[in-house]
């Protein structure tokens, strides 16, 4: 599976130095956001969430085609 395409990525620090939010638009899924204790963790969490949601969307699409 190809990695999800994340567009309009935004990463911000929220309050404390260990609270980061990553958000972006994922092609085929929509807007997502994820949290982490560092910039890198927040980005990794967003990528993992995007891959999970994209797999779910493809599964639903495949089920619809099989019906």
PDB file of C-alpha atoms in Angstrom, residues 4-53:
ATOM      1  CA  UNK A   4      -1.352   8.296   2.399  1.00  0.00           C
ATOM      2  CA  UNK A   5      -1.063  11.732   0.830  1.00  0.00           C
ATOM      3  CA  UNK A   6      -1.294  14.351   3.565  1.00  0.00           C
ATOM      4  CA  UNK A   7      -1.890  17.893   2.340  1.00  0.00           C
ATOM      5  CA  UNK A   8      -2.206  21.205   4.167  1.00  0.00           C
ATOM      6  CA  UNK A   9      -0.176  19.851   7.081  1.00  0.00           C
ATOM      7  CA  UNK A  10      -0.083  21.899  10.254  1.00  0.00           C
ATOM      8  CA  UNK A  11       1.846  21.092  13.418  1.00  0.00           C
ATOM      9  CA  UNK A  12       1.467  23.272  16.499  1.00  0.00           C
ATOM     10  CA  UNK A  13       2.608  23.198  20.072  1.00  0.00           C
ATOM     11  CA  UNK A  14      -0.385  23.353  22.403  1.00  0.00           C
ATOM     12  CA  UNK A  15       0.319  24.766  25.865  1.00  0.00           C
ATOM     13  CA  UNK A  16       3.103  22.661  27.358  1.00  0.00           C
ATOM     14  CA  UNK A  17       6.354  21.745  25.567  1.00  0.00           C
ATOM     15  CA  UNK A  18       5.246  18.097  25.467  1.00  0.00           C
ATOM     16  CA  UNK A  19       1.853  18.589  23.790  1.00  0.00           C
ATOM     17  CA  UNK A  20       1.909  18.762  20.000  1.00  0.00           C
ATOM     18  CA  UNK A  21      -0.964  18.593  17.524  1.00  0.00           C
ATOM     19  CA  UNK A  22      -0.579  17.565  13.893  1.00  0.00           C
ATOM     20  CA  UNK A  23      -3.435  17.990  11.460  1.00  0.00           C
ATOM     21  CA  UNK A  24      -3.869  17.757   7.757  1.00  0.00           C
ATOM     22  CA  UNK A  25      -6.116  16.821   4.883  1.00  0.00           C
ATOM     23  CA  UNK A  26      -5.730  13.218   3.751  1.00  0.00           C
ATOM     24  CA  UNK A  27      -6.745  12.451   0.198  1.00  0.00           C
ATOM     25  CA  UNK A  28      -9.713  10.084   0.224  1.00  0.00           C
ATOM     26  CA  UNK A  29     -10.372  10.512   3.959  1.00  0.00           C
ATOM     27  CA  UNK A  30     -10.693  14.193   4.877  1.00  0.00           C
ATOM     28  CA  UNK A  31      -9.314  16.256   7.760  1.00  0.00           C
ATOM     29  CA  UNK A  32      -7.570  14.414  10.581  1.00  0.00           C
ATOM     30  CA  UNK A  33      -5.683  15.437  13.706  1.00  0.00           C
ATOM     31  CA  UNK A  34      -3.459  13.556  16.094  1.00  0.00           C
ATOM     32  CA  UNK A  35      -1.484  14.370  19.234  1.00  0.00           C
ATOM     33  CA  UNK A  36       2.001  13.525  20.462  1.00  0.00           C
ATOM     34  CA  UNK A  37       4.551  14.479  23.091  1.00  0.00           C
ATOM     35  CA  UNK A  38       6.933  15.828  20.446  1.00  0.00           C
ATOM     36  CA  UNK A  39       6.719  17.223  16.941  1.00  0.00           C
ATOM     37  CA  UNK A  40       7.967  13.930  15.506  1.00  0.00           C
ATOM     38  CA  UNK A  41       5.541  11.827  17.577  1.00  0.00           C
ATOM     39  CA  UNK A  42       2.602  13.992  16.523  1.00  0.00           C
ATOM     40  CA  UNK A  43       3.549  13.636  12.862  1.00  0.00           C
ATOM     41  CA  UNK A  44       4.015   9.876  13.220  1.00  0.00           C
ATOM     42  CA  UNK A  45       0.622   9.603  14.944  1.00  0.00           C
ATOM     43  CA  UNK A  46      -1.017  11.542  12.106  1.00  0.00           C
ATOM     44  CA  UNK A  47       0.603   9.327   9.474  1.00  0.00           C
ATOM     45  CA  UNK A  48      -0.499   6.175  11.322  1.00  0.00           C
ATOM     46  CA  UNK A  49      -4.051   7.472  11.714  1.00  0.00           C
ATOM     47  CA  UNK A  50      -4.164   8.469   8.055  1.00  0.00           C
ATOM     48  CA  UNK A  51      -3.003   5.000   6.964  1.00  0.00           C
ATOM     49  CA  UNK A  52      -5.603   3.361   9.223  1.00  0.00           C
ATOM     50  CA  UNK A  53      -8.470   5.530   7.992  1.00  0.00           C
TER      51      UNK A  53
END
